[in-house]
XYZ file of C-alpha atoms in Angstrom:
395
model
C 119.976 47.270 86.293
C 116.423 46.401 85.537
C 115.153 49.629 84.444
C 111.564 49.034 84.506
C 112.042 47.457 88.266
C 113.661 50.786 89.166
C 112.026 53.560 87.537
C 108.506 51.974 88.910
C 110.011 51.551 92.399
C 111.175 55.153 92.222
C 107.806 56.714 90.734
C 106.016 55.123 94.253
C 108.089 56.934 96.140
C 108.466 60.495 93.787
C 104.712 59.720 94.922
C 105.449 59.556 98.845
C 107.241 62.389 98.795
C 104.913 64.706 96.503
C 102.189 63.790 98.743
C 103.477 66.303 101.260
C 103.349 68.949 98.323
C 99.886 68.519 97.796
C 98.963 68.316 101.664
C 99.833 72.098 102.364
C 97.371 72.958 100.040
C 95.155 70.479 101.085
C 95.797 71.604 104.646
C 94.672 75.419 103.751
C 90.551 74.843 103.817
C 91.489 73.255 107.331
C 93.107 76.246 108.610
C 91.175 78.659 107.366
C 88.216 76.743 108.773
C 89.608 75.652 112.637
C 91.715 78.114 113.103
C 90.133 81.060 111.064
C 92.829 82.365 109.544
C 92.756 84.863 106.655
C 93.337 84.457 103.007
C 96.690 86.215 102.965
C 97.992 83.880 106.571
C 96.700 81.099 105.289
C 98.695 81.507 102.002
C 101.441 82.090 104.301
C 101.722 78.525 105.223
C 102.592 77.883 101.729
C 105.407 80.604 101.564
C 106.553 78.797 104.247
C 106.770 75.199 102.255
C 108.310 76.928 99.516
C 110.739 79.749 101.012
C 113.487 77.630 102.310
C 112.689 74.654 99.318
C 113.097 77.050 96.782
C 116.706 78.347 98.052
C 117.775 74.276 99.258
C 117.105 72.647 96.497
C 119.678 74.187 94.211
C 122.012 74.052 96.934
C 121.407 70.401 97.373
C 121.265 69.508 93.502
C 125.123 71.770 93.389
C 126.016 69.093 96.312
C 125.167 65.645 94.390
C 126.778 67.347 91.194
C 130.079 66.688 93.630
C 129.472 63.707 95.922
C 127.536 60.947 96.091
C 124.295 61.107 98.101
C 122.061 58.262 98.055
C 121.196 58.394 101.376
C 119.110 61.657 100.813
C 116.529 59.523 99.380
C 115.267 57.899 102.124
C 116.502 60.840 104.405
C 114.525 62.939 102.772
C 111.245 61.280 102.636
C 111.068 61.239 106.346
C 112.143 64.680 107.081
C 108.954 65.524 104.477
C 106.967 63.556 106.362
C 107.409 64.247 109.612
C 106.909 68.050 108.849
C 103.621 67.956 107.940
C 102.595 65.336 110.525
C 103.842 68.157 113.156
C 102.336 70.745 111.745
C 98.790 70.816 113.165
C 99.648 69.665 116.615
C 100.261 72.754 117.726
C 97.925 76.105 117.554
C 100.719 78.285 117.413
C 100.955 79.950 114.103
C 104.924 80.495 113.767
C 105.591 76.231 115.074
C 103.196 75.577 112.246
C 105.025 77.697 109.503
C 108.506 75.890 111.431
C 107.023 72.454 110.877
C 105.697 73.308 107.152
C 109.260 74.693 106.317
C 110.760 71.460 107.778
C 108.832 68.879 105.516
C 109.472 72.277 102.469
C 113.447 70.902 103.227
C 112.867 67.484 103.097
C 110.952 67.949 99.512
C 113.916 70.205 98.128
C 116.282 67.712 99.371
C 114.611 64.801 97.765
C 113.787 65.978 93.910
C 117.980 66.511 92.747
C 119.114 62.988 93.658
C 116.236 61.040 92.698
C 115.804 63.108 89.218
C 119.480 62.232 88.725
C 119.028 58.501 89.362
C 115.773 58.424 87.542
C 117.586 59.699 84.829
C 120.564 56.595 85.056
C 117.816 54.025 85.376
C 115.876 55.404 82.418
C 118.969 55.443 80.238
C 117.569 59.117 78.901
C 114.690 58.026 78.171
C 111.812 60.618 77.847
C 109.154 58.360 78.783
C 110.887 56.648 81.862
C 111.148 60.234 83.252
C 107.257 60.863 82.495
C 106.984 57.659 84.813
C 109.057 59.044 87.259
C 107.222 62.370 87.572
C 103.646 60.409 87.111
C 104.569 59.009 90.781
C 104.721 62.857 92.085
C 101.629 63.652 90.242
C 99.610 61.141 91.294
C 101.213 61.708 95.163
C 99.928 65.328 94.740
C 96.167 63.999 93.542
C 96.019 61.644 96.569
C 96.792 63.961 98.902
C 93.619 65.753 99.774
C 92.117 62.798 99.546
C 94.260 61.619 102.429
C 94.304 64.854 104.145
C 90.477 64.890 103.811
C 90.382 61.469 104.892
C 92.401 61.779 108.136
C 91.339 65.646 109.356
C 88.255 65.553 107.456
C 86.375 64.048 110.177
C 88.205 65.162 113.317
C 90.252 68.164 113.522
C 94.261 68.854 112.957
C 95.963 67.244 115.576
C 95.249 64.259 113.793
C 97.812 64.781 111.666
C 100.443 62.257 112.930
C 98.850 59.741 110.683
C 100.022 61.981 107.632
C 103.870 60.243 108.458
C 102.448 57.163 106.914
C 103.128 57.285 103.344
C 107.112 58.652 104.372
C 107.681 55.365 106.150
C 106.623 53.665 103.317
C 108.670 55.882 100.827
C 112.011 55.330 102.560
C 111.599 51.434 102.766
C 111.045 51.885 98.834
C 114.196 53.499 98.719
C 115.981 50.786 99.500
C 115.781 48.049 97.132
C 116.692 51.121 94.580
C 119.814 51.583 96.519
C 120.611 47.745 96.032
C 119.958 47.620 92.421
C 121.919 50.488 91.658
C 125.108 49.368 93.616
C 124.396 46.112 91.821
C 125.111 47.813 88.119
C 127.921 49.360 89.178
C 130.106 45.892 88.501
C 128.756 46.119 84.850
C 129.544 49.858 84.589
C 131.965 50.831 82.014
C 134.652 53.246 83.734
C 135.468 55.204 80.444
C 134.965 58.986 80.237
C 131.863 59.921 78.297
C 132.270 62.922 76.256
C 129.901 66.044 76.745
C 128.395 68.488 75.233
C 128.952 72.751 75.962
C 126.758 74.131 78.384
C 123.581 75.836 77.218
C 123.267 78.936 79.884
C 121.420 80.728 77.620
C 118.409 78.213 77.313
C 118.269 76.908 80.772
C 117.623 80.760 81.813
C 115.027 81.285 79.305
C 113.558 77.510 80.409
C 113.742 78.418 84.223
C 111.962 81.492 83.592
C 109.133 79.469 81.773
C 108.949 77.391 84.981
C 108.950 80.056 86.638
C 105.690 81.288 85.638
C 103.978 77.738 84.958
C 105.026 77.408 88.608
C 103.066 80.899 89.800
C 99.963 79.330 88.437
C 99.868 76.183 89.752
C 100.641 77.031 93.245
C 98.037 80.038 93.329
C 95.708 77.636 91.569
C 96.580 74.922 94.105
C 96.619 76.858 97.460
C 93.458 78.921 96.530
C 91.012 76.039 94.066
C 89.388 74.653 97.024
C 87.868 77.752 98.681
C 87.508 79.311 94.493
C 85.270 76.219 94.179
C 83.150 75.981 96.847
C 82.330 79.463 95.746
C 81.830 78.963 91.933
C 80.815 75.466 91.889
C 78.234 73.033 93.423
C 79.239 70.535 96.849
C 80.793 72.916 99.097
C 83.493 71.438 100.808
C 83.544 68.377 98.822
C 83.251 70.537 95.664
C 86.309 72.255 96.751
C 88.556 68.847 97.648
C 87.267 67.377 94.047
C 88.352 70.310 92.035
C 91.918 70.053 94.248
C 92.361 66.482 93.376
C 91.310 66.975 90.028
C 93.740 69.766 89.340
C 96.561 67.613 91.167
C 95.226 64.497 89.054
C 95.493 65.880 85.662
C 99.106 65.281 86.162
C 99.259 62.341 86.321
C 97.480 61.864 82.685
C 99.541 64.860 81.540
C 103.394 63.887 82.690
C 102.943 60.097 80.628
C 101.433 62.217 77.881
C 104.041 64.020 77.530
C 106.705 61.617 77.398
C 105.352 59.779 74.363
C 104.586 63.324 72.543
C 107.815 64.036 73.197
C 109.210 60.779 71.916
C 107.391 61.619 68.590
C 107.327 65.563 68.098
C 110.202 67.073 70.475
C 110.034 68.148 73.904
C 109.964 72.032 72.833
C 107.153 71.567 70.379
C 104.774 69.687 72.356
C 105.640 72.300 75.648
C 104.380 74.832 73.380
C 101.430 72.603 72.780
C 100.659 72.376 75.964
C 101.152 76.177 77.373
C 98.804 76.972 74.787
C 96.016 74.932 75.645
C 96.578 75.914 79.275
C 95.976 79.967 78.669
C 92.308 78.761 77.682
C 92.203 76.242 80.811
C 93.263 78.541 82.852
C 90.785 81.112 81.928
C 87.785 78.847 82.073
C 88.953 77.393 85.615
C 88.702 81.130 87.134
C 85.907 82.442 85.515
C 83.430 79.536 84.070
C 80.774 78.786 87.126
C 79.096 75.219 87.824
C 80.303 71.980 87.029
C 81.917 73.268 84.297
C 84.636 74.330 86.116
C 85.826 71.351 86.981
C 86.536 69.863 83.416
C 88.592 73.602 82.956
C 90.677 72.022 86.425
C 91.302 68.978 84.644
C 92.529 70.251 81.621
C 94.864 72.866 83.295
C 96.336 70.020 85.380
C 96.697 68.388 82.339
C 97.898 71.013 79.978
C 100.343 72.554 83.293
C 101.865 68.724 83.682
C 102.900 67.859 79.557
C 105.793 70.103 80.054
C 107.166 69.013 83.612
C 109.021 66.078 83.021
C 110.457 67.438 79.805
C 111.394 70.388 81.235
C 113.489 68.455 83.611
C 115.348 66.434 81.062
C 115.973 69.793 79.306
C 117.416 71.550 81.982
C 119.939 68.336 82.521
C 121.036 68.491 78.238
C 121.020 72.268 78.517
C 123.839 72.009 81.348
C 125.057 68.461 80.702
C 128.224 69.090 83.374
C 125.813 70.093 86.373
C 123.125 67.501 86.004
C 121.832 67.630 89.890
C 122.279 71.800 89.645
C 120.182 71.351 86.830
C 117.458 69.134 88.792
C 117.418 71.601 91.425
C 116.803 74.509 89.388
C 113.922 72.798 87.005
C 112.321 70.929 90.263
C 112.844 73.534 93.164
C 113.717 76.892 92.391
C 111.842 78.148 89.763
C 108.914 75.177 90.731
C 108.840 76.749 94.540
C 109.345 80.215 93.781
C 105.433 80.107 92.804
C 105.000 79.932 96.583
C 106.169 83.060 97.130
C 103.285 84.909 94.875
C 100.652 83.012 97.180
C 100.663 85.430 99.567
C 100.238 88.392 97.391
C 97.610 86.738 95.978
C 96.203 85.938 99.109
C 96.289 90.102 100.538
C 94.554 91.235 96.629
C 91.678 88.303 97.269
C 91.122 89.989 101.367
C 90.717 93.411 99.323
C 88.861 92.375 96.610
C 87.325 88.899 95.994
C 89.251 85.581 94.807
C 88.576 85.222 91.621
C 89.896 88.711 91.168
C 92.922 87.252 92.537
C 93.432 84.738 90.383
C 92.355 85.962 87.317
C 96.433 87.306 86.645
C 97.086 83.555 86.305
C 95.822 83.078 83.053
C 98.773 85.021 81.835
C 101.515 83.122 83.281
C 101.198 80.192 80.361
C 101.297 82.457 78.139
C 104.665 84.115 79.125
C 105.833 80.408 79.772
C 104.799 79.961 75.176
C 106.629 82.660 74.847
C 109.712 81.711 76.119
C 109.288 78.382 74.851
C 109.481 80.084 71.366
C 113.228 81.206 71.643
C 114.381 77.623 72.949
C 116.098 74.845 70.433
C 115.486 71.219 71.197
C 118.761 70.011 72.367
C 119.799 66.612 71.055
C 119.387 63.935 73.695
C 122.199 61.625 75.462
C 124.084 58.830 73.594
C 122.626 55.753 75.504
C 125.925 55.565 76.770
C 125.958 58.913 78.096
C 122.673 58.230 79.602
C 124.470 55.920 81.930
C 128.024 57.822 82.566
C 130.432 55.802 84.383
C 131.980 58.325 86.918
C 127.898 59.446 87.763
C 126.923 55.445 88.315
C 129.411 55.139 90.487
C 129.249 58.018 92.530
C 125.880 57.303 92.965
C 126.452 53.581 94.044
C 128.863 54.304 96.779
């Protein structure tokens, strides 16, 4: 297998898929603007991405643990897509949370299989899985840019166009299909010894992403309409502070793959939730064009920690690699959706950045918990590449 080829292939279409992410909170302003919804049903449209992603992907990730299932990748992508590009064709505010929920599946069903083949092609590698998640990243920044691109200028039922980066990410699933039947011939077939389960430390590490994921989605459902009020450009000031927050990411996931490469994937996550308390803090409260440097750095200083935390979760339960996934990428990374609307109902009764002032304590928590975990001791290369997975994931 030509890793490079393959990890690069799948980072473009991490990125297809993650674009639908971002859109929901890119859609939000656009709701809350055409259809004049409130803070707290507006926030609902999130819940509604991440209720039914949050519970799937787990189940999905316990599936691929058990049977091969390439053909979620491209599946997936288009079920994502298609969601959204439904979702503002109709004014009716329960087919909207339907459609939203639909693309919410898609996502979950995308993350466990292609984490678990990004982690084959990369051999282990901490950096090849900072590539993989810089292709999600930089789908979230793009996405208010395309969402302000397409509605910006006409109104939602212009979201059909939105299916366009889906087609595009299943036809990239394809040649990563090929390649990986292709190494199956030059797959060895001999068991690959592994280590004991760490239970312990992938509850204390899905707790931390727990609470680095209650920040980011607040700060990602509710930084547009916090910024036109806090900083200049109005609307434009709102979708630049978005795609800066979403952005970050991208500089922050390669980051932390060559930290980790040097220092440890505990030590720099530390790092990182550290630097994100103070981020945080100035992204709520610091006014002007200040802010937006705070919005970089917490995308930055939120997205160090994601990929490692992924690779982790897969050498703190080496037997249930796509469980693993599915925890790390869509339980405790959707479960953030599910504090948008309270924070949504305290900003109607009080005033946003009220609301989201509680955020700056979720890094925190996230340091703390990062405190009691051991770094694990990677994969053998040739456990990277176990023979029974490559093959199951060929067929």
């Amino acid at each position: 297998m030509r890793r490079n080829t393959t990890i690069s292939l799948l980072a473009a279409g991490h990125a297809c898929v993650d674009v639908y992410q971002g859109a929901v909170a890119a859609l939000i302003p656009f709701f809350v603007a055409e259809r004049d919804y409130s803070y707290a049903v507006a926030s609902g449209i999130v819940l509604a991405a991440s209720l039914l992603s949050s519970v799937a992907q787990p189940v999905f990730g316990a599936l691929t643990d058990r049977w091969s299932m390439p053909w979620l990748l491209p599946a997936s992508t288009l079920l994502g897509g298609v969601g959204i590009a439904l979702s503002g064709l109709s004014g009716s505010y329960g087919l909207t949370l339907a459609f939203v929920a639909v693309s919410g599946i898609g996502v979950a069903a995308y993350h466990p299989e292609s984490a678990r083949v990004a982690r084959i092609a990369g051999r282990g590698s901490h950096s090849a899985m900072g590539w993989f998640s810089l292709g999600g990243n930089i789908g979230f920044a793009l996405a208010p840019l395309m969402v302000s691109v397409v509605i910006g200028q006409g109104s939602l039922h212009r979201t059909p166009l939105l299916v366009l980066p889906a087609l595009a990410g299943a036809a990239l699933c394809v040649p990563v299909l090929r390649m990986l039947a292709r190494s199956r011939a030059g797959t060895s077939t001999a068991p690959v010894p592994r280590a004991a389960d760490d239970v312990a430390s992938f509850v204390k590490l899905s707790l931390a992403v727990v609470f680095r994921s209650v920040v980011f989605t607040g700060l990602s459902t509710f930084i547009a309409l916090h910024a036109q009020q806090r900083a200049p450009g109005g609307t434009t000031g709102g979708t630049v502070a978005l795609f800066l927050l979403f952005l970050g990411g991208a500089v922050g996931s390669v980051l932390g793959g060559n930290l980790a490469d040097r220092y440890g994937r505990v030590r720099v996550s530390r790092w990182s939730y550290l630097l994100s308390v103070v981020a945080v803090a100035g992204a709520v409260h610091v006014p002007g064009p200040a802010m937006f440097l705070f919005v970089a750095l917490t995308s930055a200083g939120l997205y160090v920690p994601f990929s490692l935390q992924v690779t982790l979760g897969q050498d703190y339960l080496p037997s249930r690699v796509g469980t693993a996934s599915g925890i790390t990428l869509g339980l405790t990374v959707s479960i953030g959706g599910l504090v948008s609307p309270l924070l949504g109902l305290l900003a109607d009764s009080t005033s946003l950045r009220t609301a989201l002032t509680p955020l700056i304590a979720m890094p925190l928590l996230s340091w703390l918990l990062f405190r009691a975990l051991p770094e694990p001791a990677g994969p053998a290369p040739r456990a990277a590449v176990p023979a029974p997975t490559a093959v199951r994931q060929d067929t």
